[in-house]
PDB file of C-alpha atoms in Angstrom:
ATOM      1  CA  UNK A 101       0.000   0.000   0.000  1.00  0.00           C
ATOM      2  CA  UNK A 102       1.455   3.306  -0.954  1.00  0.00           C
ATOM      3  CA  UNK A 103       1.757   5.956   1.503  1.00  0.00           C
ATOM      4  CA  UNK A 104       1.608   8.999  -1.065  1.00  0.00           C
ATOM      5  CA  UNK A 105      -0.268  11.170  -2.649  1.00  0.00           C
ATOM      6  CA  UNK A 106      -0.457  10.436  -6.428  1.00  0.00           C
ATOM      7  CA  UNK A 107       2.470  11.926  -8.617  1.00  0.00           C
ATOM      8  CA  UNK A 108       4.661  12.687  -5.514  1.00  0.00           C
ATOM      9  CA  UNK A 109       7.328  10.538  -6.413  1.00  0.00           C
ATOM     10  CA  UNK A 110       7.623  12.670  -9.784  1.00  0.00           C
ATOM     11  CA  UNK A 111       6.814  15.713  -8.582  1.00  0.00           C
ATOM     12  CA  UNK A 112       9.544  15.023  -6.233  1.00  0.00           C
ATOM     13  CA  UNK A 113      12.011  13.488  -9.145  1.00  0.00           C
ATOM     14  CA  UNK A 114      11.215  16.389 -11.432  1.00  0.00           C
ATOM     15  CA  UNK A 115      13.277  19.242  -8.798  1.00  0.00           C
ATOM     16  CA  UNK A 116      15.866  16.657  -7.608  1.00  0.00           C
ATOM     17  CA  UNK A 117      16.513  15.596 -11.854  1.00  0.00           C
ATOM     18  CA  UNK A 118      17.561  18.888 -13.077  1.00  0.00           C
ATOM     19  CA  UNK A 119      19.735  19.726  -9.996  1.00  0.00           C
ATOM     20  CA  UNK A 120      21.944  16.915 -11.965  1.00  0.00           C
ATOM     21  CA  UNK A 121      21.397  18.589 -15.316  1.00  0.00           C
ATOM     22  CA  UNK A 122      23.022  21.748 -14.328  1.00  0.00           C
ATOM     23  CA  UNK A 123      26.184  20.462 -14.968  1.00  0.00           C
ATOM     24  CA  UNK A 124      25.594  20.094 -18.812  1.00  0.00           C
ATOM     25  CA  UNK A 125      24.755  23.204 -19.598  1.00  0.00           C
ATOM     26  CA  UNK A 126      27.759  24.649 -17.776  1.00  0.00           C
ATOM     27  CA  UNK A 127      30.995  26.505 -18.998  1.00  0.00           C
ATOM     28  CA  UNK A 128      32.647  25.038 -16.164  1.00  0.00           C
ATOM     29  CA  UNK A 129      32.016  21.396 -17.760  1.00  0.00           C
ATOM     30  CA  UNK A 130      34.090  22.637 -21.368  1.00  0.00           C
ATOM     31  CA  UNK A 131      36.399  23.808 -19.177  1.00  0.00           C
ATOM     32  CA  UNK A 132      37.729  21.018 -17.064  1.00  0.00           C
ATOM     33  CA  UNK A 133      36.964  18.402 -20.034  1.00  0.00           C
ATOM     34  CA  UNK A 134      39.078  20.494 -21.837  1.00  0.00           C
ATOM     35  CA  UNK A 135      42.023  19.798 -19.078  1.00  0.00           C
ATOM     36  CA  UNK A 136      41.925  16.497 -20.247  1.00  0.00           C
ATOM     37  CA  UNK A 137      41.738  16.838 -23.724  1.00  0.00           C
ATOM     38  CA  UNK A 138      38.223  16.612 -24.367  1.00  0.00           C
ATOM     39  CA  UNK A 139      36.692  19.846 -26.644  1.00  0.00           C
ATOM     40  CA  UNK A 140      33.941  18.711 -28.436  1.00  0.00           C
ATOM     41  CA  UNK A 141      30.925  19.029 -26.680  1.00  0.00           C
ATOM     42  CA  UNK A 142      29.057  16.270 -28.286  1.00  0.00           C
ATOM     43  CA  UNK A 143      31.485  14.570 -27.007  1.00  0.00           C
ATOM     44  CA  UNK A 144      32.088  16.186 -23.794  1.00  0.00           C
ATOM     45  CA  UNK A 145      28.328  14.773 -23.160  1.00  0.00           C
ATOM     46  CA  UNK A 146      28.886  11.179 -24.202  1.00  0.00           C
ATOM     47  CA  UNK A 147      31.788  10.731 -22.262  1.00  0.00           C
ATOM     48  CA  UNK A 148      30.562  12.517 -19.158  1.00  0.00           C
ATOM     49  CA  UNK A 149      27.300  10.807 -18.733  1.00  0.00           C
ATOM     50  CA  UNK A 150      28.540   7.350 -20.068  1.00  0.00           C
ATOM     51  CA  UNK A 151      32.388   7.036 -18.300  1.00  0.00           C
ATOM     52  CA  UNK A 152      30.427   5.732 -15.253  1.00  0.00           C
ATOM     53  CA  UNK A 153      30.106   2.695 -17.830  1.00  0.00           C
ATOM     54  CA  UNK A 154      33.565   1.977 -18.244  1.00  0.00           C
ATOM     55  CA  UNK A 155      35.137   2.616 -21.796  1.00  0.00           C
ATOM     56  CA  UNK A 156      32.099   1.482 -23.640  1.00  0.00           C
ATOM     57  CA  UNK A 157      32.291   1.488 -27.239  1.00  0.00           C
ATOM     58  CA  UNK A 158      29.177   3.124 -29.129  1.00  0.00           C
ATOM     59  CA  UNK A 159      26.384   0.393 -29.482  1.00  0.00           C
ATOM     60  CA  UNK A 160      26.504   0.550 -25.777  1.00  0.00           C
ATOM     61  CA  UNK A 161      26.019   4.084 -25.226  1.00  0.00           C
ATOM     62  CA  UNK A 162      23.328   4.422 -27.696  1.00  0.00           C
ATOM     63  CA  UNK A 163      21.425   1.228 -25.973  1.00  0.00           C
ATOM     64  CA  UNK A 164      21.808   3.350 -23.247  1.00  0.00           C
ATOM     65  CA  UNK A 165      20.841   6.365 -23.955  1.00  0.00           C
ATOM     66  CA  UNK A 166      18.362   5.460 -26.231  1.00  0.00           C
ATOM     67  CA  UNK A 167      17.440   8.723 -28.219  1.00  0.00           C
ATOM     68  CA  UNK A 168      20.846   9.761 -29.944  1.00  0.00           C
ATOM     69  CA  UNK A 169      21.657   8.175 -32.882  1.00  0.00           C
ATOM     70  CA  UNK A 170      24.294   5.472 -33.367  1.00  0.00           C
ATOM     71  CA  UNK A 171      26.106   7.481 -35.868  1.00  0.00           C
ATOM     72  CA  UNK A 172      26.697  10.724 -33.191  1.00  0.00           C
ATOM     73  CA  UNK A 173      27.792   8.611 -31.044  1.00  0.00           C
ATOM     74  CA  UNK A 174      30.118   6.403 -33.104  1.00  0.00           C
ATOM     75  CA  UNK A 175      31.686   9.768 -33.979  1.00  0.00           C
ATOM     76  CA  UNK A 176      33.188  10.358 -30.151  1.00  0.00           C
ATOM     77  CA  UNK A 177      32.856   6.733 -29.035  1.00  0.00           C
ATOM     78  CA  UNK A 178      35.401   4.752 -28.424  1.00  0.00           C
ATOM     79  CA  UNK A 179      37.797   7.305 -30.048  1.00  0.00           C
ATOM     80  CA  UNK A 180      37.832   9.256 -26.670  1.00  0.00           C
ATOM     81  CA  UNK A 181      39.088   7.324 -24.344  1.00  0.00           C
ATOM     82  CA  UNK A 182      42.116   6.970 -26.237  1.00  0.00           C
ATOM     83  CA  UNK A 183      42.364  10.374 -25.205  1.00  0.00           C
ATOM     84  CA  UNK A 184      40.687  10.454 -21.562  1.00  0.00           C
ATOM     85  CA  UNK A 185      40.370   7.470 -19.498  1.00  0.00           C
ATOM     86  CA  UNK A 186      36.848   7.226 -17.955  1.00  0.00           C
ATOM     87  CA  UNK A 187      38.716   7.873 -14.423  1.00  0.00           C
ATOM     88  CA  UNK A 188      39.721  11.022 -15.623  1.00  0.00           C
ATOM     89  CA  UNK A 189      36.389  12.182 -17.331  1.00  0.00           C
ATOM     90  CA  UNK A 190      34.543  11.053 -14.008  1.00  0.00           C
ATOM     91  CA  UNK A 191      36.967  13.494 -12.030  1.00  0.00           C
ATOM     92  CA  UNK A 192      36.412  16.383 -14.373  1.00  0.00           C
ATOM     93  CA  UNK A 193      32.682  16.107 -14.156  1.00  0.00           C
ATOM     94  CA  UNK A 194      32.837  16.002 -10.591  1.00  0.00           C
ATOM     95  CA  UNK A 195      34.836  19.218 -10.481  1.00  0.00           C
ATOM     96  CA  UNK A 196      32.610  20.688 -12.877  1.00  0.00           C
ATOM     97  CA  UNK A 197      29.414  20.085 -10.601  1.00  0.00           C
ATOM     98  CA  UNK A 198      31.331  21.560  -7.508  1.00  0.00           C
ATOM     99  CA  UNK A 199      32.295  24.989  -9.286  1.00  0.00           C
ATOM    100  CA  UNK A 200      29.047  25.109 -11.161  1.00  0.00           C
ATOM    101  CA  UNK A 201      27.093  24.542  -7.495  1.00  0.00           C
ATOM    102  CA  UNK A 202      29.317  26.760  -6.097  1.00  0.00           C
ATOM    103  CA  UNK A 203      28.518  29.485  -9.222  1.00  0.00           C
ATOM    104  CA  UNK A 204      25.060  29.410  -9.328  1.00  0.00           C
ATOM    105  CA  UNK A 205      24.287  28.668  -5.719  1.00  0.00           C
ATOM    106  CA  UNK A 206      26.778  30.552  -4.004  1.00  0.00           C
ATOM    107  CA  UNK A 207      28.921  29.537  -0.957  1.00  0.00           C
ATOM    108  CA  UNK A 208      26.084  30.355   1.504  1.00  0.00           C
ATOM    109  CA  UNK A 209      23.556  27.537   0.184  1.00  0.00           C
ATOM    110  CA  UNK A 210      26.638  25.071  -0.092  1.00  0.00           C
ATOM    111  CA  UNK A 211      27.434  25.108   3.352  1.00  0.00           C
ATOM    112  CA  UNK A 212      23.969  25.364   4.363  1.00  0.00           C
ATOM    113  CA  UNK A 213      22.369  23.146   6.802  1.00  0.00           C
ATOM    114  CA  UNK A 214      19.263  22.688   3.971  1.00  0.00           C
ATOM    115  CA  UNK A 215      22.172  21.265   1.565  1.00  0.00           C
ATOM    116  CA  UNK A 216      23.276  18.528   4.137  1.00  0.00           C
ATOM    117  CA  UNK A 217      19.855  17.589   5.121  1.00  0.00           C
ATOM    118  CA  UNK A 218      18.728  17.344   1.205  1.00  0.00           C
ATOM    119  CA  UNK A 219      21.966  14.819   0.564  1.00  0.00           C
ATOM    120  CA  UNK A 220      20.805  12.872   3.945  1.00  0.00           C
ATOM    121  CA  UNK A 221      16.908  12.410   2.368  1.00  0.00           C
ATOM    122  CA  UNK A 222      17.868  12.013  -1.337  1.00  0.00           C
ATOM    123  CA  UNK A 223      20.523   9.643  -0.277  1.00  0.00           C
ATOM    124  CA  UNK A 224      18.271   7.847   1.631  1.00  0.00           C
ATOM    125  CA  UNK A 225      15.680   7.578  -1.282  1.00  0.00           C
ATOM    126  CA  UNK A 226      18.317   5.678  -3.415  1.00  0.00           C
ATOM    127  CA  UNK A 227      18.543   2.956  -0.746  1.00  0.00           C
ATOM    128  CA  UNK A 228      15.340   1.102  -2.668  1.00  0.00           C
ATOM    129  CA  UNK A 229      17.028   2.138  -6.109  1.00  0.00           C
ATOM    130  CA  UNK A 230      17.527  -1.165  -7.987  1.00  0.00           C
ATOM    131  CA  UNK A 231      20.362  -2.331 -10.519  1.00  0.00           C
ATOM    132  CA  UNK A 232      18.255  -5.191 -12.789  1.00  0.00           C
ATOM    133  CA  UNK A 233      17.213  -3.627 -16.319  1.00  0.00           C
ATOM    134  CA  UNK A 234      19.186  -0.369 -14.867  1.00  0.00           C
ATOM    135  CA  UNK A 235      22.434   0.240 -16.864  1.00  0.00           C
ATOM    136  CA  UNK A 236      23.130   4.105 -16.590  1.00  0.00           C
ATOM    137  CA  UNK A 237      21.843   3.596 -12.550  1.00  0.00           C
ATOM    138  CA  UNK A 238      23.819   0.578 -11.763  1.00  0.00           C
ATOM    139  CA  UNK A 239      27.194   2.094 -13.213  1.00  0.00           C
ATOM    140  CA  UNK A 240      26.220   5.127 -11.267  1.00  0.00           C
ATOM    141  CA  UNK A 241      25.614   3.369  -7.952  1.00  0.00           C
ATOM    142  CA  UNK A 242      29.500   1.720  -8.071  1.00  0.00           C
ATOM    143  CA  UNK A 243      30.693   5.339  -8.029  1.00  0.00           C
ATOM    144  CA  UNK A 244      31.893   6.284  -4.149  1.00  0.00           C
ATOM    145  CA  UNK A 245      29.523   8.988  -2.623  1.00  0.00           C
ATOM    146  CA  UNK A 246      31.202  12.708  -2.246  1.00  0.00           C
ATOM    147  CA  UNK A 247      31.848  13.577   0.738  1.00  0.00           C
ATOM    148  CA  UNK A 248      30.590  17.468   0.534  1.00  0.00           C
ATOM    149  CA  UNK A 249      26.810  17.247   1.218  1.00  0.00           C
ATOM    150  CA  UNK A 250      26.493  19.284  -2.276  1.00  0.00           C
ATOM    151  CA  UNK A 251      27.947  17.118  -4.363  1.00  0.00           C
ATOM    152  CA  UNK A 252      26.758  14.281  -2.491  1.00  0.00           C
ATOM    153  CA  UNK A 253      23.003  15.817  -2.687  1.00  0.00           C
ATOM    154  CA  UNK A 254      24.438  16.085  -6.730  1.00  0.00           C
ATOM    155  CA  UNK A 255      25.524  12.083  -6.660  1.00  0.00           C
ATOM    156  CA  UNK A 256      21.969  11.470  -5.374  1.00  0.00           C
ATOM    157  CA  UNK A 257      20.259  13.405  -7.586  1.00  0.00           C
ATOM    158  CA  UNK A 258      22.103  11.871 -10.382  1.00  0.00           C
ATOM    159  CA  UNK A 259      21.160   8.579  -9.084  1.00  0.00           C
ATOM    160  CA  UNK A 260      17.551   9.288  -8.500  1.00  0.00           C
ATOM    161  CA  UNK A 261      17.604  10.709 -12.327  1.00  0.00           C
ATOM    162  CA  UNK A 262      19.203   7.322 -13.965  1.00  0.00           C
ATOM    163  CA  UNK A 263      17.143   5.069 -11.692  1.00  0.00           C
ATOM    164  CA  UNK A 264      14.002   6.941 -13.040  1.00  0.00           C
ATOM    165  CA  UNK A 265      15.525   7.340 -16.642  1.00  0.00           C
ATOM    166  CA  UNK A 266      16.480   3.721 -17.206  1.00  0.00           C
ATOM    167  CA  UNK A 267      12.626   2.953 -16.186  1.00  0.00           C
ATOM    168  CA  UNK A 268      11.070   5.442 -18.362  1.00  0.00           C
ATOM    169  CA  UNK A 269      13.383   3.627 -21.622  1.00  0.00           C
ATOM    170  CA  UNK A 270      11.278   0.366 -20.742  1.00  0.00           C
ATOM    171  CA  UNK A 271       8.055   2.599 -20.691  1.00  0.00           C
ATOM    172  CA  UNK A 272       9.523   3.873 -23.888  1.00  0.00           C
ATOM    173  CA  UNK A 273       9.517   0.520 -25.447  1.00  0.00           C
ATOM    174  CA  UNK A 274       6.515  -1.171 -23.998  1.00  0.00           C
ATOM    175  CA  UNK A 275       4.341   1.880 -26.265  1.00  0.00           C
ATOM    176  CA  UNK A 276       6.135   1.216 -28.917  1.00  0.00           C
ATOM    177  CA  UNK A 277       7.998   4.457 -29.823  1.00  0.00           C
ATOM    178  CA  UNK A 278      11.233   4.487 -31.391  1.00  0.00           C
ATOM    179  CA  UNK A 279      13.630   6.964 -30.177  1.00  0.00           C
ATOM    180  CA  UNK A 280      13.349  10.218 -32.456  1.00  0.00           C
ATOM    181  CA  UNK A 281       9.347   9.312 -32.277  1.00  0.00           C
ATOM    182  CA  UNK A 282       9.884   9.530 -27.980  1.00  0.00           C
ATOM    183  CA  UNK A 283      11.411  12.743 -28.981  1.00  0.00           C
ATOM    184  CA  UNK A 284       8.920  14.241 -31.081  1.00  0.00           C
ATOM    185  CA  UNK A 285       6.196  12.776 -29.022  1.00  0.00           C
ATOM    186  CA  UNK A 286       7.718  14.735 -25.704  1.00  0.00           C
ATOM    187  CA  UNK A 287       8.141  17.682 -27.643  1.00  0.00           C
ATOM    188  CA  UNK A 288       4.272  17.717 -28.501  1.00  0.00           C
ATOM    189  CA  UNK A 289       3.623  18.413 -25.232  1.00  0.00           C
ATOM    190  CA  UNK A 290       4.966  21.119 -24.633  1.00  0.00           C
ATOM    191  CA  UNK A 291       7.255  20.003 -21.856  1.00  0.00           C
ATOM    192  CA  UNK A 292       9.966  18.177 -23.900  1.00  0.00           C
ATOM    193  CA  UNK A 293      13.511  19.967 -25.227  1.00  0.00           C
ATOM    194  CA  UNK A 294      12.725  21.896 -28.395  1.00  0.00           C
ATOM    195  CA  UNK A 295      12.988  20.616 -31.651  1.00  0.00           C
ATOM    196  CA  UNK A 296      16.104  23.171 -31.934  1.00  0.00           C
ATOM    197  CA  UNK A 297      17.834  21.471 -29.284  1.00  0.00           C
ATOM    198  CA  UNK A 298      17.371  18.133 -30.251  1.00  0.00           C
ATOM    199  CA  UNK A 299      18.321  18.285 -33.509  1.00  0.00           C
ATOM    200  CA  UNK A 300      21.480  19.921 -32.483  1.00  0.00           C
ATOM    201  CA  UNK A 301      22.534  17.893 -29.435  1.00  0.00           C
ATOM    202  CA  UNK A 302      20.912  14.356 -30.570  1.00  0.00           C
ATOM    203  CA  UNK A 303      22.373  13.750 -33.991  1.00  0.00           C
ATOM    204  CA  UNK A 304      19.169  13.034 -36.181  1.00  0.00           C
ATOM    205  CA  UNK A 305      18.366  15.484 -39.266  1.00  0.00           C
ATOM    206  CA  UNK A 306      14.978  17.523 -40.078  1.00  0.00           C
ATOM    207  CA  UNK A 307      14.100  13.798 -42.195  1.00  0.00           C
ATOM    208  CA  UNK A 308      14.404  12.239 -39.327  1.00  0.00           C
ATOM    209  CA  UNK A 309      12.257  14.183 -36.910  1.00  0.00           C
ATOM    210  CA  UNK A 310       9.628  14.761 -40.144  1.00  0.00           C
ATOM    211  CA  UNK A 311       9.486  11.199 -40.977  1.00  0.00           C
ATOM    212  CA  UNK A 312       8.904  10.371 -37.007  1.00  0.00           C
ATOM    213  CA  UNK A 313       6.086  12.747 -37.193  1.00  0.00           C
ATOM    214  CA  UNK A 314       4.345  11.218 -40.075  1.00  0.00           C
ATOM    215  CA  UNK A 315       4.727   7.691 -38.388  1.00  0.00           C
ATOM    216  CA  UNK A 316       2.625   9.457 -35.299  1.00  0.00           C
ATOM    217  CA  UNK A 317       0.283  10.452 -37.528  1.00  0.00           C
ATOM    218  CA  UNK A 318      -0.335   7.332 -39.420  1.00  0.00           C
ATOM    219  CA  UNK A 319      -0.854   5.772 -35.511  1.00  0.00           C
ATOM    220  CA  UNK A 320      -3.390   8.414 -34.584  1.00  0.00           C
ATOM    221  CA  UNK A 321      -1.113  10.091 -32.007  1.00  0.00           C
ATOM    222  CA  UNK A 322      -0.581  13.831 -33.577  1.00  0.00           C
ATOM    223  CA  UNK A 323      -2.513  15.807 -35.880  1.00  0.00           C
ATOM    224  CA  UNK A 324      -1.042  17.575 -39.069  1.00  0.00           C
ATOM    225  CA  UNK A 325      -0.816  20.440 -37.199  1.00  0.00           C
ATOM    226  CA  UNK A 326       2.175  18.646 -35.020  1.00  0.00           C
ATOM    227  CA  UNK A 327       0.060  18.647 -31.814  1.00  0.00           C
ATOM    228  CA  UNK A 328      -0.817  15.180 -29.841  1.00  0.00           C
ATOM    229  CA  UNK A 329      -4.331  13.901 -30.590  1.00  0.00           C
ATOM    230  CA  UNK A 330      -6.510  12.810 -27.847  1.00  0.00           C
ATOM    231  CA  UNK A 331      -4.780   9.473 -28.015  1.00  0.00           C
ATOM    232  CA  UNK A 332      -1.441  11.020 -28.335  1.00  0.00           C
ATOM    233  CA  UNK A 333      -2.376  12.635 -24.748  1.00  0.00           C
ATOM    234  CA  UNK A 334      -3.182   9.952 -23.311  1.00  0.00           C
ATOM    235  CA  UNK A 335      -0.308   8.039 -24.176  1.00  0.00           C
ATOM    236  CA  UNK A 336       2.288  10.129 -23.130  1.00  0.00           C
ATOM    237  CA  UNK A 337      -0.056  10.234 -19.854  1.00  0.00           C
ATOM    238  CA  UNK A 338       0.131   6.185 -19.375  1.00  0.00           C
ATOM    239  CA  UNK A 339       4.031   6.657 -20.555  1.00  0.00           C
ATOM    240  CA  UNK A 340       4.499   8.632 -17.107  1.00  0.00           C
ATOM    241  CA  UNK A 341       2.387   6.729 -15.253  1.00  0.00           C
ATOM    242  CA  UNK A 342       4.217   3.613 -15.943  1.00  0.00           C
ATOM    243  CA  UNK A 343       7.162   5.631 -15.367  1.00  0.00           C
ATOM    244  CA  UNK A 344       6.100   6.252 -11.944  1.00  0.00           C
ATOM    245  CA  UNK A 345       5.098   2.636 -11.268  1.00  0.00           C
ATOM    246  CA  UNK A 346       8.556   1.204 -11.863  1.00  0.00           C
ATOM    247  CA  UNK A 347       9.995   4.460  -9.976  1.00  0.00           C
ATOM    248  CA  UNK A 348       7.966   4.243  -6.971  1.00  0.00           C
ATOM    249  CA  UNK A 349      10.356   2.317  -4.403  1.00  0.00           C
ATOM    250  CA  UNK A 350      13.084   4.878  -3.627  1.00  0.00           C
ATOM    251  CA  UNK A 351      10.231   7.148  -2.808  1.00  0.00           C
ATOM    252  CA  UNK A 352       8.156   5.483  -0.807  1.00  0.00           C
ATOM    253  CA  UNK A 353      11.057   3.886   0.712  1.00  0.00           C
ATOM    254  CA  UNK A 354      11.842   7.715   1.598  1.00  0.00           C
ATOM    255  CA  UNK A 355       8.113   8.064   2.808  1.00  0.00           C
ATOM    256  CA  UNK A 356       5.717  11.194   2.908  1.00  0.00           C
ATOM    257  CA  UNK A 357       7.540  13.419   5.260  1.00  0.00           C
ATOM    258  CA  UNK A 358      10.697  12.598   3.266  1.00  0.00           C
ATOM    259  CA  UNK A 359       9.386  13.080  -0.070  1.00  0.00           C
ATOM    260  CA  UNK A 360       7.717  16.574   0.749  1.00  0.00           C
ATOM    261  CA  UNK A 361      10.847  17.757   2.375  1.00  0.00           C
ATOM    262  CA  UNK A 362      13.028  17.019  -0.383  1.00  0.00           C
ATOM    263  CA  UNK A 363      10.256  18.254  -2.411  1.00  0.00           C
ATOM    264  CA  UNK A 364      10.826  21.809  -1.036  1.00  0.00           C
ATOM    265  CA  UNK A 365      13.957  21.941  -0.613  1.00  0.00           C
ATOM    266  CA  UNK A 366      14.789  20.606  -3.890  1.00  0.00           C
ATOM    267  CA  UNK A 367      12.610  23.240  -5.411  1.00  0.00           C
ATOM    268  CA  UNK A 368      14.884  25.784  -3.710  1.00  0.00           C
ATOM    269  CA  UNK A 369      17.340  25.041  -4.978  1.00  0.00           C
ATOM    270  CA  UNK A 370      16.075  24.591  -8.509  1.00  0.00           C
ATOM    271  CA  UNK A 371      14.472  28.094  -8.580  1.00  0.00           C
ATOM    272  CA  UNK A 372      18.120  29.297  -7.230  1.00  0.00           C
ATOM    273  CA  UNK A 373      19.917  27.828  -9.633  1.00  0.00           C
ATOM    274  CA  UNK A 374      17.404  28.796 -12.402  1.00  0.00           C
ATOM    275  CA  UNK A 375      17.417  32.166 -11.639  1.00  0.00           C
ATOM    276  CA  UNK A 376      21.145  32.609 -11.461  1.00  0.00           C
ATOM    277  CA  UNK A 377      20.574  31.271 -15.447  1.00  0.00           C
ATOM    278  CA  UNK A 378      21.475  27.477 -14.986  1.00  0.00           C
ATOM    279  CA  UNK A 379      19.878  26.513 -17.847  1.00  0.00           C
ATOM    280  CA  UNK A 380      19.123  27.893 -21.542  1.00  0.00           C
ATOM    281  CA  UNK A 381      15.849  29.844 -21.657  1.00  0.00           C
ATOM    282  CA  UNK A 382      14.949  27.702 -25.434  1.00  0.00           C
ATOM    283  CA  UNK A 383      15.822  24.358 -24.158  1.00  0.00           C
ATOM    284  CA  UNK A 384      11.587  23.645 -23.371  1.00  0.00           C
ATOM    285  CA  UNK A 385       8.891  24.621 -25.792  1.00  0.00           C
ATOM    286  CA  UNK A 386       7.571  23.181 -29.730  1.00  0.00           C
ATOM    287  CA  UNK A 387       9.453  26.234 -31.289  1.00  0.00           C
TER     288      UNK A 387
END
């Protein structure tokens, strides 16, 4: 029997995921991947999110990852770990988080009491997290936990993001969308990354994301117009529902005191690091 209120668990997941995400869209990433001879920033992605995996070559990153295409990735993939070990990639992403933190949060919020207690909950939500089915989590949860609570609240965070990602890939394939049609489908609603940014960070063409939305069509799920159908909706809806299903145990492990509180103080420190311009103001929307 669950003990929360419906959609807590994501409501929860979607303040602690993009806590993660800051690093990405930092300067402060380019920078220290550049220290170790890493400049592309295609490939400054694949590495950092994938060198918890070892020195993977491509098919295994793409499995993965599930909505960039093989050929992006075969680009970077193995070729740059002849250049960076995936020990040395892990360390500059970990610097990266603590100077971005540090940047957008300032020093105050870093060292705050709010900061350790958010590491303590979050860290206690990935106690339930489970490695089956769960590549990007389980090479995530061999990684030693920092011992600053903000990059340790950062570790969790990532952890709570793969755990819930990995799920959401299954969800993916159980509805039967192939991964530019996941893309195009998330971008209908309004809440996904913008066609702009996905066809510049994902490596598929204007065919690609055209021909995706004519396969919709032909299934019912978006008009001509490019917008979801009623079925469309509702798919997307069951998508996240089933999402939450197989996400459900690190939060309810965490309970409903523990969930709100990370909750708010997640959101905190969202908003802060929003407002001190964390992320790109087109990275949501159709446009």
């Amino acid at each position: 029997m669950t003990t929360l209120v419906p959609r807590a668990g994501r409501r929860c997941h979607n303040v602690v995921n993009p806590f993660h995400s800051t690093v990405y869209f930092s300067p402060d990433l380019g920078k220290e991947f550049s220290g170790v001879g890493v400049d592309d920033p295609s490939a400054v992605y694949l590495a950092g999110r994938g060198a918890a995996m070892g020195a993977v070559g491509p098919g295994v990153l793409t499995g993965a990852f599930y909505n960039f295409s093989y050929e992006l990735v075969a680009r970077h993939i193995p070729a740059v770990w002849e250049v960076a070990s995936p020990e040395s990639v892990l360390g500059a992403r970990l610097r990266a988080a603590d100077s971005t933190l540090r940047r957008v949060l300032g020093e105050e919020a870093v060292g705050s009491d709010e900061m350790a207690e958010a590491a303590r909950l979050a860290l206690r939500a990935t106690e339930a997290c489970t490695r089956h089915a769960r590549p990007l989590y389980a090479a995530h949860a061999d990684l030693p936990v920092p011992e600053q609570p903000h990059l340790a609240y950062w570790h969790a965070s990532t952890l709570l993001r793969e755990h819930r990602g990995d799920g959401h890939l299954a969800a993916l394939l159980s509805a039967g969308l192939d991964p530019v049609e996941a893309l195009v489908s998330h971008t209908a609603t309004g809440k996904g990354m913008s066609p702009r940014w996905v066809l510049r960070t994902r490596g598929w063409a204007r065919t690609d994301w055209d021909a995706a939305a004519g396969r919709l069509r032909e299934r019912g799920l978006l008009d001509d117009a490019g917008e979801l159908t009623g079925a469309g909706t509702a798919l997307r809806a069951e998508l996240e529902e089933h999402t939450d299903r197989l996400d459900s145990a690190p939060y309810e492990h965490l309970g409903a005191d523990g969930v709100e509180r990370l909750t708010e103080l997640g959101r905190g420190f969202l908003l802060a690091a929003a407002g001190a311009g964390a992320f790109p103001e087109d990275l949501i929307g159709k446009g």
